[in-house]
Coordinates of C-alpha atoms in Angstrom, one line a residue:
Chain A
X1145 CA 54.6 14.1 21.8
X1146 CA 52.6 17.1 20.5
X1147 CA 51.1 17.7 24.0
X1148 CA 54.5 17.8 25.6
X1149 CA 55.6 20.3 23.1
X1150 CA 52.7 22.5 24.0
X1151 CA 53.4 22.3 27.7
X1152 CA 57.1 23.0 27.2
X1153 CA 56.3 26.1 25.1
X1154 CA 53.8 27.5 27.6
X1155 CA 56.3 26.9 30.5
X1156 CA 59.0 28.6 28.5
X1157 CA 56.8 31.6 27.7
X1158 CA 55.7 31.9 31.3
X1159 CA 59.3 31.8 32.5
X1160 CA 60.4 34.3 30.0
X1161 CA 57.6 36.7 30.8
X1162 CA 58.3 36.4 34.6
X1163 CA 62.0 37.1 34.0
X1164 CA 61.1 40.2 32.0
X1165 CA 58.6 41.5 34.5
X1166 CA 60.5 40.8 37.8
X1167 CA 63.4 43.1 37.5
X1168 CA 61.3 46.2 36.6
X1169 CA 58.9 45.4 39.4
X1170 CA 61.7 45.2 42.0
X1171 CA 63.4 48.4 40.8
X1172 CA 60.2 50.4 41.3
X1173 CA 59.6 49.2 44.8
X1174 CA 63.0 50.4 46.1
X1175 CA 63.0 54.1 45.1
X1176 CA 61.8 56.9 47.3
X1177 CA 62.0 59.6 44.6
X1178 CA 58.8 61.0 43.2
X1179 CA 57.6 58.9 40.3
X1180 CA 56.4 60.8 37.3
X1181 CA 54.3 59.1 34.7
X1182 CA 54.3 60.4 31.2
X1183 CA 51.2 59.2 29.4
X1184 CA 51.3 59.9 25.7
X1185 CA 49.2 59.2 22.7
X1186 CA 50.4 56.8 20.0
X1187 CA 54.1 56.0 20.2
X1188 CA 53.7 54.9 16.6
X1189 CA 53.5 58.6 15.8
X1190 CA 56.9 60.2 15.3
X1191 CA 55.8 63.3 17.2
X1192 CA 55.3 61.3 20.4
X1193 CA 58.4 59.3 19.8
X1194 CA 60.4 62.5 19.7
X1195 CA 58.5 63.6 22.9
X1196 CA 59.4 60.4 24.6
X1197 CA 63.1 60.7 23.6
X1198 CA 63.2 64.2 24.9
X1199 CA 61.7 63.1 28.2
X1200 CA 64.2 60.2 28.6
X1201 CA 67.1 62.5 27.8
X1202 CA 65.9 64.9 30.5
X1203 CA 65.5 62.1 33.0
X1204 CA 69.0 60.9 32.3
X1205 CA 70.4 64.3 33.4
X1206 CA 68.1 64.5 36.4
X1207 CA 68.0 60.9 37.4
X1208 CA 68.4 61.8 41.1
X1209 CA 65.3 63.9 41.2
X1210 CA 62.6 61.7 39.9
X1211 CA 61.7 58.3 38.3
X1212 CA 60.2 58.3 34.9
X1213 CA 57.6 55.9 33.5
X1214 CA 56.8 56.7 29.9
X1215 CA 53.8 54.9 28.4
X1216 CA 51.7 55.4 25.2
X1217 CA 48.9 53.7 23.4
X1218 CA 49.0 51.6 20.3
X1219 CA 47.1 54.0 18.0
X1220 CA 45.8 57.5 18.5
X1221 CA 42.2 56.6 18.6
X1222 CA 42.4 54.0 21.4
X1223 CA 41.0 56.2 24.0
X1224 CA 39.8 53.4 26.3
X1225 CA 43.4 52.1 26.5
X1226 CA 44.7 55.5 27.6
X1227 CA 42.1 55.6 30.4
X1228 CA 43.3 52.3 31.6
X1229 CA 46.9 53.5 31.5
X1230 CA 46.0 56.5 33.7
X1231 CA 44.3 54.1 36.2
X1232 CA 47.3 51.8 36.2
X1233 CA 49.7 54.7 36.9
X1234 CA 47.6 55.7 39.9
X1235 CA 47.7 52.1 41.1
X1236 CA 51.4 52.1 40.7
X1237 CA 51.7 55.1 43.0
X1238 CA 52.8 57.7 40.6
X1239 CA 53.2 61.2 42.2
X1240 CA 52.4 63.0 39.0
X1241 CA 50.9 62.2 35.7
X1242 CA 51.9 64.2 32.6
X1243 CA 49.3 63.4 30.0
X1244 CA 48.8 64.1 26.3
X1245 CA 45.2 63.1 26.1
X1246 CA 44.0 61.2 23.0
X1247 CA 40.5 62.7 23.5
X1248 CA 40.0 66.1 25.0
X1249 CA 36.8 65.1 26.8
X1250 CA 36.9 61.4 27.5
X1251 CA 40.1 61.5 29.6
X1252 CA 38.8 64.1 32.1
X1253 CA 37.0 61.8 34.4
X1254 CA 40.0 59.4 34.7
X1255 CA 42.3 62.4 35.5
X1256 CA 39.8 63.7 38.0
X1257 CA 39.9 60.3 39.8
X1258 CA 43.7 60.4 39.7
X1259 CA 43.6 63.9 41.3
X1260 CA 41.1 62.7 44.0
X1261 CA 43.7 60.0 44.8
X1262 CA 46.3 62.7 45.4
X1263 CA 48.1 62.6 42.1
X1264 CA 49.3 65.8 40.4
X1265 CA 48.0 65.9 36.8
X1266 CA 49.5 68.1 34.1
X1267 CA 48.0 68.3 30.7
X1268 CA 50.3 68.7 27.7
X1269 CA 50.0 68.9 23.9
X1270 CA 46.3 68.5 23.5
X1271 CA 44.2 70.7 25.8
X1272 CA 41.3 69.3 27.8
X1273 CA 37.9 70.6 26.9
X1274 CA 37.0 73.7 29.1
X1275 CA 33.3 72.8 29.4
X1276 CA 34.0 69.3 30.6
X1277 CA 36.6 70.6 33.1
X1278 CA 34.1 73.1 34.4
X1279 CA 31.4 70.4 34.6
X1280 CA 33.7 68.1 36.6
X1281 CA 34.8 71.1 38.7
X1282 CA 38.5 70.5 38.2
X1283 CA 41.3 72.7 36.9
X1284 CA 44.2 70.9 35.3
X1285 CA 47.1 73.1 34.2
X1286 CA 47.9 73.0 30.5
X1287 CA 51.5 73.2 29.4
X1288 CA 51.7 73.3 25.7
X1289 CA 51.7 75.3 22.5
X1290 CA 48.8 77.3 21.1
X1291 CA 48.0 75.2 18.1
X1292 CA 45.6 77.8 16.7
X1293 CA 48.4 80.4 16.7
X1294 CA 50.8 77.9 15.0
X1295 CA 48.3 77.1 12.3
X1296 CA 47.7 80.8 11.8
X1297 CA 51.4 81.5 11.4
X1298 CA 51.6 78.9 8.7
X1299 CA 48.4 80.2 7.1
X1300 CA 49.7 83.8 7.1
X1301 CA 52.9 82.7 5.4
X1302 CA 50.9 81.0 2.8
X1303 CA 48.6 84.0 2.4
X1304 CA 51.6 86.0 1.2
X1305 CA 51.7 83.8 -1.9
X1306 CA 47.9 83.9 -2.6
X1307 CA 45.5 86.5 -4.1
X1308 CA 42.1 87.3 -2.7
X1309 CA 39.5 84.8 -4.0
X1310 CA 42.0 81.9 -4.6
X1311 CA 40.6 78.5 -3.9
X1312 CA 42.1 76.6 -1.0
X1313 CA 41.3 73.4 0.9
X1314 CA 41.9 72.2 4.5
X1315 CA 42.8 68.7 5.4
X1316 CA 41.8 68.3 9.0
X1317 CA 43.0 66.0 11.7
X1318 CA 40.8 63.7 13.6
X1319 CA 37.6 65.7 14.5
X1320 CA 37.5 64.6 18.2
X1321 CA 40.9 66.2 19.1
X1322 CA 41.3 69.7 20.4
X1323 CA 44.6 70.3 18.6
X1324 CA 43.0 69.1 15.3
X1325 CA 40.2 71.6 15.8
X1326 CA 42.5 74.4 16.8
X1327 CA 44.7 73.9 13.8
X1328 CA 41.7 74.0 11.5
X1329 CA 40.5 77.2 13.2
X1330 CA 44.0 78.7 12.8
X1331 CA 44.1 77.9 9.1
X1332 CA 40.6 79.4 8.7
X1333 CA 41.6 82.6 10.6
X1334 CA 44.5 83.2 8.2
X1335 CA 42.6 82.2 5.0
X1336 CA 39.6 84.4 5.9
X1337 CA 41.9 87.3 6.7
X1338 CA 43.5 86.9 3.3
X1339 CA 40.2 86.7 1.6
X1340 CA 40.9 83.2 0.2
X1341 CA 38.0 80.9 -0.7
X1342 CA 37.9 77.7 1.4
X1343 CA 36.2 75.3 -1.0
X1344 CA 36.6 72.1 0.9
X1345 CA 37.5 71.0 4.4
X1346 CA 37.7 67.3 5.1
X1347 CA 39.4 65.0 7.6
X1348 CA 42.4 62.9 6.7
X1349 CA 42.4 61.4 10.3
X1350 CA 46.2 62.3 10.6
X1351 CA 47.1 59.6 8.2
X1352 CA 49.1 59.8 5.0
X1353 CA 47.2 57.3 2.8
X1354 CA 43.8 58.6 4.0
X1355 CA 44.8 62.2 3.2
X1356 CA 46.1 61.1 -0.2
X1357 CA 42.8 59.7 -1.1
X1358 CA 40.8 62.7 0.1
X1359 CA 43.2 65.2 -1.6
X1360 CA 42.9 63.3 -4.9
X1361 CA 39.2 63.6 -4.8
X1362 CA 39.4 67.3 -3.9
X1363 CA 41.8 67.9 -6.8
X1364 CA 39.3 66.3 -9.2
X1365 CA 36.4 68.3 -8.0
X1366 CA 38.1 71.7 -7.7
X1367 CA 40.3 72.2 -10.7
X1368 CA 41.4 75.8 -9.7
X1369 CA 42.7 74.8 -6.3
X1370 CA 45.7 76.9 -5.3
X1371 CA 46.7 75.6 -1.9
X1372 CA 46.2 72.7 0.6
X1373 CA 46.5 73.3 4.4
X1374 CA 47.2 70.0 6.2
X1375 CA 46.8 69.7 9.9
X1376 CA 50.0 67.5 10.2
X1377 CA 53.0 66.6 8.1
X1378 CA 52.0 63.0 7.4
X1379 CA 48.9 64.2 5.7
X1380 CA 51.0 66.8 3.9
X1381 CA 53.2 64.0 2.5
X1382 CA 50.0 62.3 1.3
X1383 CA 48.9 65.6 -0.3
X1384 CA 52.3 66.0 -2.0
X1385 CA 51.9 62.5 -3.6
X1386 CA 48.4 63.3 -4.7
X1387 CA 49.3 66.6 -6.4
X1388 CA 52.2 64.9 -8.1
X1389 CA 50.0 62.1 -9.4
X1390 CA 47.6 64.7 -10.8
X1391 CA 50.5 66.6 -12.4
X1392 CA 49.7 69.7 -10.4
X1393 CA 52.8 69.9 -8.2
X1394 CA 53.7 73.3 -9.5
X1395 CA 50.3 74.8 -9.3
X1396 CA 49.4 73.9 -5.7
X1397 CA 51.1 75.1 -2.5
X1398 CA 51.1 72.7 0.5
X1399 CA 51.3 73.6 4.2
X1400 CA 52.0 71.1 6.9
X1401 CA 52.3 71.0 10.7
X1402 CA 54.8 69.3 13.2
X1403 CA 58.1 69.5 11.3
X1404 CA 58.8 65.7 11.2
X1405 CA 62.1 64.6 9.7
X1406 CA 60.5 63.2 6.5
X1407 CA 59.4 66.7 5.3
X1408 CA 62.9 68.3 5.7
X1409 CA 63.9 67.4 2.2
X1410 CA 60.6 68.5 0.7
X1411 CA 60.8 71.9 2.5
X1412 CA 64.2 72.4 0.9
X1413 CA 62.9 71.3 -2.6
X1414 CA 59.8 73.5 -2.2
X1415 CA 57.4 70.5 -2.4
X1416 CA 56.0 71.7 1.0
X1417 CA 55.9 75.5 1.5
X1418 CA 56.1 75.6 5.3
X1419 CA 55.4 73.7 8.5
X1420 CA 55.2 74.5 12.2
X1421 CA 57.5 73.2 14.9
X1422 CA 56.1 73.0 18.4
X1423 CA 59.2 71.4 19.8
X1424 CA 58.0 67.9 20.7
X1425 CA 61.2 67.0 22.4
X1426 CA 60.8 69.9 24.9
X1427 CA 57.1 69.6 25.4
X1428 CA 57.2 66.6 27.7
X1429 CA 60.2 68.2 29.5
X1430 CA 58.2 71.4 30.2
X1431 CA 55.4 69.2 31.6
X1432 CA 57.8 67.2 33.8
X1433 CA 59.5 70.3 35.1
X1434 CA 56.2 71.8 35.9
X1435 CA 55.1 68.7 37.7
X1436 CA 58.3 68.7 39.8
X1437 CA 57.6 72.3 40.7
X1438 CA 54.0 71.6 41.7
X1439 CA 55.1 68.5 43.8
X1440 CA 57.6 70.7 45.6
X1441 CA 55.4 73.6 46.6
X1442 CA 51.8 72.7 45.6
X1443 CA 51.2 76.1 44.0
X1444 CA 48.1 77.1 42.3
X1445 CA 48.0 75.6 38.9
X1446 CA 48.3 78.0 35.9
X1447 CA 48.6 77.3 32.2
X1448 CA 52.0 77.7 30.6
X1449 CA 52.4 78.4 26.9
X1450 CA 55.3 76.8 25.0
X1451 CA 56.8 78.2 21.8
X1452 CA 55.6 77.5 18.2
X1453 CA 57.8 78.4 15.3
X1454 CA 57.2 78.7 11.6
X1455 CA 59.6 76.5 9.5
X1456 CA 60.3 77.4 5.9
X1457 CA 63.0 76.6 3.4
X1458 CA 64.8 79.7 4.6
X1459 CA 64.7 79.0 8.4
X1460 CA 66.0 75.4 8.0
Chain B
X1056 CA 50.1 7.1 -11.8
X1057 CA 48.5 8.0 -8.5
X1058 CA 49.2 11.6 -8.9
X1059 CA 47.5 11.8 -12.3
X1060 CA 44.5 10.0 -10.8
X1061 CA 44.3 12.5 -8.0
X1062 CA 44.8 15.4 -10.4
X1063 CA 41.9 14.1 -12.5
X1064 CA 39.7 13.8 -9.4
X1065 CA 40.6 17.3 -8.3
X1066 CA 39.9 18.5 -11.8
X1067 CA 36.5 16.9 -11.8
X1068 CA 35.7 18.6 -8.5
X1069 CA 36.6 21.8 -10.1
X1070 CA 34.7 21.1 -13.3
X1071 CA 31.5 20.4 -11.4
X1072 CA 31.9 23.7 -9.5
X1073 CA 32.6 25.7 -12.6
X1074 CA 29.3 27.3 -13.8
X1075 CA 28.2 26.8 -17.4
X1076 CA 29.4 29.5 -19.8
X1077 CA 26.4 31.9 -19.7
X1078 CA 26.3 31.8 -15.9
X1079 CA 30.0 32.5 -15.9
X1080 CA 29.5 35.6 -18.0
X1081 CA 26.5 36.6 -15.9
X1082 CA 28.7 36.5 -12.8
X1083 CA 31.0 39.2 -14.1
X1084 CA 28.1 41.0 -15.8
X1085 CA 26.4 41.4 -12.4
X1086 CA 29.5 43.0 -10.9
X1087 CA 30.1 45.2 -13.9
X1088 CA 26.5 46.3 -13.8
X1089 CA 26.8 47.3 -10.1
X1090 CA 29.9 49.2 -11.0
X1091 CA 28.2 51.0 -13.9
X1092 CA 25.3 52.0 -11.7
X1093 CA 27.7 53.6 -9.2
X1094 CA 29.5 55.4 -12.0
X1095 CA 26.3 56.8 -13.3
X1096 CA 25.2 58.0 -9.9
X1097 CA 28.5 59.8 -9.2
X1098 CA 28.7 61.1 -12.7
X1099 CA 25.4 62.9 -12.1
X1100 CA 26.0 63.8 -8.5
X1101 CA 29.7 65.0 -8.6
X1102 CA 31.2 67.4 -11.1
X1103 CA 34.3 66.3 -13.0
X1104 CA 33.7 62.7 -12.2
X1105 CA 33.8 61.5 -15.8
X1106 CA 37.3 62.8 -16.5
X1107 CA 40.5 61.1 -17.5
X1108 CA 42.4 62.4 -14.5
X1109 CA 39.8 61.1 -12.2
X1110 CA 39.9 57.6 -13.6
X1111 CA 43.6 57.7 -13.7
X1112 CA 43.7 58.7 -10.0
X1113 CA 41.3 55.9 -9.0
X1114 CA 43.2 53.4 -11.1
X1115 CA 46.4 54.2 -9.3
X1116 CA 44.8 54.2 -5.9
X1117 CA 43.3 50.7 -6.4
X1118 CA 46.5 49.0 -7.5
X1119 CA 47.9 48.1 -4.1
X1120 CA 44.5 47.0 -2.7
X1121 CA 43.9 45.0 -5.8
X1122 CA 47.2 43.1 -5.5
X1123 CA 46.6 42.3 -1.9
X1124 CA 43.0 41.3 -2.7
X1125 CA 44.4 38.7 -5.2
X1126 CA 46.5 37.1 -2.4
X1127 CA 43.5 37.3 -0.1
X1128 CA 41.3 35.6 -2.6
X1129 CA 43.6 32.6 -2.6
X1130 CA 43.8 32.5 1.2
X1131 CA 40.0 32.7 1.6
X1132 CA 39.5 29.9 -1.0
X1133 CA 41.5 27.5 1.2
X1134 CA 39.1 28.5 4.0
X1135 CA 41.9 30.5 5.6
X1136 CA 42.2 34.2 6.4
X1137 CA 45.1 36.6 6.5
X1138 CA 44.7 39.4 8.9
X1139 CA 48.4 40.4 8.7
X1140 CA 48.4 41.9 5.2
X1141 CA 48.2 45.6 6.4
X1142 CA 51.0 45.3 8.8
X1143 CA 53.1 43.2 6.4
X1144 CA 52.7 45.8 3.8
X1145 CA 53.9 48.5 6.3
X1146 CA 56.9 46.3 7.2
X1147 CA 57.9 45.6 3.6
X1148 CA 57.6 49.3 2.8
X1149 CA 59.6 50.1 5.9
X1150 CA 62.3 47.7 4.8
X1151 CA 62.3 49.4 1.3
X1152 CA 62.5 52.9 2.8
X1153 CA 65.2 52.1 5.3
X1154 CA 67.3 50.3 2.8
X1155 CA 67.2 53.4 0.5
X1156 CA 67.3 56.2 3.0
X1157 CA 69.4 54.9 5.8
X1158 CA 71.8 52.5 4.0
X1159 CA 71.7 54.3 0.6
X1160 CA 71.2 51.0 -1.3
X1161 CA 70.2 51.1 -5.0
X1162 CA 66.5 50.6 -5.8
X1163 CA 66.7 47.0 -7.1
X1164 CA 68.4 45.7 -4.0
X1165 CA 65.9 47.6 -1.8
X1166 CA 63.0 46.1 -3.7
X1167 CA 64.5 42.6 -3.3
X1168 CA 64.8 43.1 0.4
X1169 CA 61.2 44.4 0.5
X1170 CA 59.9 41.3 -1.3
X1171 CA 62.0 39.0 0.9
X1172 CA 60.4 40.6 4.0
X1173 CA 56.9 39.8 2.6
X1174 CA 57.8 36.3 1.7
X1175 CA 59.3 35.6 5.2
X1176 CA 56.1 36.9 6.9
X1177 CA 54.0 34.7 4.6
X1178 CA 56.3 31.7 5.2
X1179 CA 56.1 32.2 9.0
X1180 CA 52.2 32.4 8.8
X1181 CA 52.1 29.3 6.6
X1182 CA 54.6 27.2 8.6
X1183 CA 52.9 27.9 12.0
X1184 CA 49.4 27.2 10.5
X1185 CA 50.4 23.9 8.9
X1186 CA 52.9 22.7 11.6
X1187 CA 50.7 23.2 14.6
X1188 CA 47.4 23.1 12.8
X1189 CA 46.4 26.4 14.4
X1190 CA 43.5 28.5 13.0
X1191 CA 44.9 31.0 10.5
X1192 CA 42.8 33.7 12.2
X1193 CA 44.9 33.4 15.4
X1194 CA 48.2 33.0 13.7
X1195 CA 47.8 36.0 11.3
X1196 CA 46.4 38.1 14.1
X1197 CA 49.7 37.5 15.9
X1198 CA 51.6 38.4 12.7
X1199 CA 49.5 41.6 12.5
X1200 CA 51.1 42.7 15.8
X1201 CA 54.5 41.3 15.0
X1202 CA 54.9 42.9 11.6
X1203 CA 53.5 46.3 12.8
X1204 CA 55.9 46.3 15.7
X1205 CA 58.8 45.3 13.4
X1206 CA 57.8 48.1 11.0
X1207 CA 58.2 50.6 13.8
X1208 CA 61.5 49.1 14.9
X1209 CA 62.9 49.1 11.4
X1210 CA 62.0 52.8 10.8
X1211 CA 62.4 53.9 14.4
X1212 CA 58.8 55.1 14.1
X1213 CA 59.8 57.7 11.6
X1214 CA 58.2 58.2 8.2
X1215 CA 61.0 57.8 5.6
X1216 CA 60.8 60.2 2.8
X1217 CA 62.5 58.6 -0.2
X1218 CA 61.6 61.0 -3.0
X1219 CA 61.6 60.5 -6.8
X1220 CA 64.3 57.7 -6.5
X1221 CA 61.4 55.4 -5.8
X1222 CA 58.7 57.5 -7.4
X1223 CA 60.0 56.5 -10.9
X1224 CA 58.2 53.2 -10.5
X1225 CA 54.8 54.9 -10.1
X1226 CA 55.5 57.1 -13.1
X1227 CA 53.6 60.2 -14.0
X1228 CA 50.2 59.3 -15.4
X1229 CA 51.8 56.3 -17.0
X1230 CA 49.5 54.0 -14.9
X1231 CA 52.3 51.5 -14.3
X1232 CA 50.9 50.5 -10.9
X1233 CA 47.6 49.8 -12.4
X1234 CA 49.1 47.8 -15.3
X1235 CA 51.0 45.7 -12.8
X1236 CA 47.9 45.1 -10.8
X1237 CA 45.9 44.0 -13.9
X1238 CA 48.6 41.6 -15.0
X1239 CA 48.6 40.1 -11.5
X1240 CA 44.8 39.8 -11.6
X1241 CA 45.0 37.9 -14.9
X1242 CA 47.9 35.7 -13.8
X1243 CA 46.1 35.0 -10.5
X1244 CA 42.9 34.0 -12.4
X1245 CA 44.9 31.7 -14.7
X1246 CA 46.7 30.1 -11.8
X1247 CA 43.4 29.5 -10.1
X1248 CA 41.4 28.1 -13.0
X1249 CA 44.0 26.6 -15.3
X1250 CA 46.7 25.0 -13.2
X1251 CA 46.9 21.9 -11.0
X1252 CA 47.9 24.1 -8.1
X1253 CA 44.8 26.2 -8.5
X1254 CA 42.6 23.1 -8.6
X1255 CA 44.2 21.8 -5.5
X1256 CA 43.6 25.1 -3.8
X1257 CA 39.9 24.8 -4.5
X1258 CA 39.9 21.2 -3.4
X1259 CA 41.6 22.0 -0.1
X1260 CA 39.1 24.7 0.5
X1261 CA 36.2 22.4 -0.3
X1262 CA 37.2 19.4 1.8
X1263 CA 40.7 19.3 3.2
X1264 CA 40.2 15.8 4.7
X1265 CA 39.1 14.4 1.3
X1266 CA 42.2 15.8 -0.3
X1267 CA 44.4 14.2 2.4
X1268 CA 42.6 10.9 2.0
X1269 CA 43.2 11.0 -1.8
X1270 CA 46.9 10.9 -1.0
X1271 CA 47.7 14.6 -1.6
X1272 CA 49.4 16.4 1.3
X1273 CA 47.4 19.6 1.8
X1274 CA 50.2 21.3 3.8
X1275 CA 52.5 22.4 1.0
X1276 CA 49.5 23.8 -0.8
X1277 CA 48.4 25.8 2.2
X1278 CA 51.9 26.9 2.9
X1279 CA 52.2 28.0 -0.8
X1280 CA 49.1 30.1 -0.5
X1281 CA 50.3 32.0 2.5
X1282 CA 53.7 32.6 1.0
X1283 CA 52.0 33.8 -2.2
X1284 CA 49.9 36.2 -0.1
X1285 CA 52.9 37.6 1.6
X1286 CA 54.8 38.0 -1.7
X1287 CA 51.9 39.8 -3.3
X1288 CA 51.5 42.1 -0.2
X1289 CA 55.2 43.0 -0.6
X1290 CA 54.6 43.9 -4.3
X1291 CA 51.7 46.1 -3.1
X1292 CA 54.1 47.7 -0.6
X1293 CA 56.6 48.6 -3.4
X1294 CA 53.8 50.2 -5.3
X1295 CA 52.2 52.1 -2.5
X1296 CA 55.6 53.3 -1.3
X1297 CA 56.5 54.4 -4.8
X1298 CA 53.1 56.3 -5.1
X1299 CA 53.7 58.1 -1.8
X1300 CA 57.4 58.4 -2.3
X1301 CA 57.6 57.8 1.4
X1302 CA 57.5 54.7 3.7
X1303 CA 55.1 55.2 6.6
X1304 CA 55.3 52.6 9.5
X1305 CA 51.6 53.2 10.0
X1306 CA 50.7 52.4 6.4
X1307 CA 48.1 49.8 5.6
X1308 CA 46.1 50.2 8.8
X1309 CA 42.8 48.4 8.2
X1310 CA 43.9 47.2 4.8
X1311 CA 43.2 43.6 5.7
X1312 CA 39.5 44.4 6.3
X1313 CA 39.3 46.4 3.1
X1314 CA 40.8 43.6 1.1
X1315 CA 38.5 41.0 2.7
X1316 CA 35.5 43.2 2.0
X1317 CA 36.5 43.5 -1.6
X1318 CA 37.0 39.8 -2.0
X1319 CA 33.7 39.0 -0.3
X1320 CA 31.8 41.6 -2.5
X1321 CA 33.3 39.6 -5.4
X1322 CA 31.4 36.5 -4.1
X1323 CA 34.3 34.6 -2.7
X1324 CA 33.1 32.5 0.2
X1325 CA 34.6 32.9 3.7
X1326 CA 33.9 29.1 4.1
X1327 CA 36.4 28.3 1.3
X1328 CA 36.2 26.4 -1.9
X1329 CA 34.6 29.1 -4.0
X1330 CA 36.1 32.3 -5.4
X1331 CA 37.3 34.2 -8.4
X1332 CA 40.2 36.6 -8.7
X1333 CA 38.5 38.7 -11.4
X1334 CA 35.4 39.1 -9.2
X1335 CA 37.6 40.3 -6.3
X1336 CA 39.0 42.9 -8.7
X1337 CA 35.5 44.1 -9.4
X1338 CA 35.0 44.2 -5.6
X1339 CA 38.0 46.5 -5.2
X1340 CA 36.8 48.8 -8.0
X1341 CA 33.3 49.1 -6.5
X1342 CA 34.7 50.1 -3.1
X1343 CA 37.2 52.5 -4.7
X1344 CA 34.7 54.2 -6.9
X1345 CA 32.3 54.5 -4.0
X1346 CA 35.0 56.1 -1.8
X1347 CA 36.3 58.5 -4.5
X1348 CA 32.8 59.5 -5.5
X1349 CA 31.7 60.2 -1.9
X1350 CA 34.9 62.2 -1.2
X1351 CA 34.3 64.3 -4.3
X1352 CA 30.8 65.0 -3.2
X1353 CA 32.3 66.2 0.1
X1354 CA 30.5 63.6 2.1
X1355 CA 31.9 63.4 5.6
X1356 CA 34.0 60.4 6.8
X1357 CA 31.4 59.0 9.2
X1358 CA 28.7 59.0 6.5
X1359 CA 31.1 57.5 4.0
X1360 CA 31.8 54.6 6.3
X1361 CA 28.1 54.0 6.9
X1362 CA 27.4 53.9 3.2
X1363 CA 30.4 51.7 2.4
X1364 CA 29.3 49.2 5.1
X1365 CA 25.8 49.1 3.7
X1366 CA 27.1 48.4 0.2
X1367 CA 29.3 45.6 1.4
X1368 CA 26.4 43.8 3.1
X1369 CA 24.0 44.5 0.2
X1370 CA 26.5 43.1 -2.3
X1371 CA 26.9 39.8 -0.3
X1372 CA 23.1 39.5 0.0
X1373 CA 22.8 39.9 -3.7
X1374 CA 25.5 37.4 -4.3
X1375 CA 23.7 34.8 -2.1
X1376 CA 20.5 35.4 -3.8
X1377 CA 22.1 34.9 -7.2
X1378 CA 23.6 31.6 -6.2
X1379 CA 20.4 30.4 -4.7
X1380 CA 18.5 31.1 -8.0
X1381 CA 21.1 29.2 -9.9
X1382 CA 21.0 26.2 -7.6
X1383 CA 17.2 25.7 -7.0
X1384 CA 16.2 24.5 -10.5
X1385 CA 18.7 21.6 -10.3
X1386 CA 18.6 19.9 -6.9

């Protein structure tokens, strides 16, 4: 009896899986339009969710021009999985891959293999490492915002509220990402220019709870802290909670990055001083349009900078 | 009649496993000593470590992990494991956040929905484990994925900012989360060592077959433990959401391993049949003090992880050693 159950269930699961897979497989085989694969980082991250939604909306309007395959990895640190995805997209016969690499270095060889197979590769969001690109002798066009500039904008806005010598701390993103490093550098540029004293710079690995713990510790160690510069908004939320718990909400200014929906209210209330919008919804669209352009005329690849904007309570 | 006989038997199993009074005190004393050593080290190494705010911060931060660790202690004692607690916490928090932000429901109803989500996940884990006799490792691994996915579906992958409407629970320096956690630890220890259910739990973990042969059905006991774990995880979700004033679908990543580490540092055996809720609490405190102290000293994340890992292993070795000493004189 129990055995029969088991067989019945496995047969059911197999059938269900086949039914799910078959139609998508057939659809792909029929089309002659160029297929563009959008390979993102974690879809668990609101930023990439917005990016994906933007790409899908664009595809709906231009459905006749290309087919879109949007894929992402489970969490941002799963670099191996993203490499697999790139290989799968090549195997599926994608004409172009628009990729937001989870690691600025580790994804280069996989993309080089894709290019050798004749696939157009466009780099968005997180820029590939120059040295690795040079070593592999490839040039991959980068379409995306200047994160360092964005962070500097936010830092300069903060600097207007600080005096020289004020103590500030930076909550960094994951240390193996280009955009994380760029944002840290941008914050540092602005703080050094303002003569502020950076007393601590630690990683919150992009996460709210992790940042909360790190910020709590920094607040205990540095009693005169005046501001916290966080490399993304999730970490800024964690920082807001930590300053509140320490009873220092009024004394400490907090800066975020990404302009996610959860910080809108806090920006209005003044819980977060400012954030930076790099237009996630447009980012993938720029990449896709650029890919279509390159597929059409095979032009020499050049980088293309997309806008970054400072968001404060006034600009909302 | 039969039940009382079985109860007596289960009790006697428990009584034999209970260490004599001095050893019992020594158990906690060892943990407390380890904690004290850490406190002294960080007190010397990091400035402002011995301050009221610092202890208040640490106390608030440990509350959610503590509550999850209590549930995990029970699961480990029945020789099970629950890998889904981190995801379930995210899902329960997501339900709370969505209820309040998207549907504008009042806090008590949102909390009820949040607790229900936790209980449902625990119930699902327990039912599958007992009905098909599957290893809890596999079942809860599946639930880890299911609950995480569900948390993203519920929130549409967006962090929900709730604000002070939920923050009232956490209070300002009132330490409510910590008090709740301590009460749960005390209740958990009482249930484990003073109730029939607690003794059955230890008995199931020691020898499930023997329990079954004594005429007690182990399945409702196991089911109850998984439901309890889900319920406690949901309480932890309420507290962590209140503390952050936001519900993050990525919350609780790696929480299962942190909770298991804390419970194991507390001397609970992964093989089941042995464990203490109070010791797990010490385990949580040791890890939390270690993390907070290292962060304050500005130690980088990679180094912090290496040190935490070493402490976990060292603690378990010490625990083994302690048990061996106690056992050798009386074969």
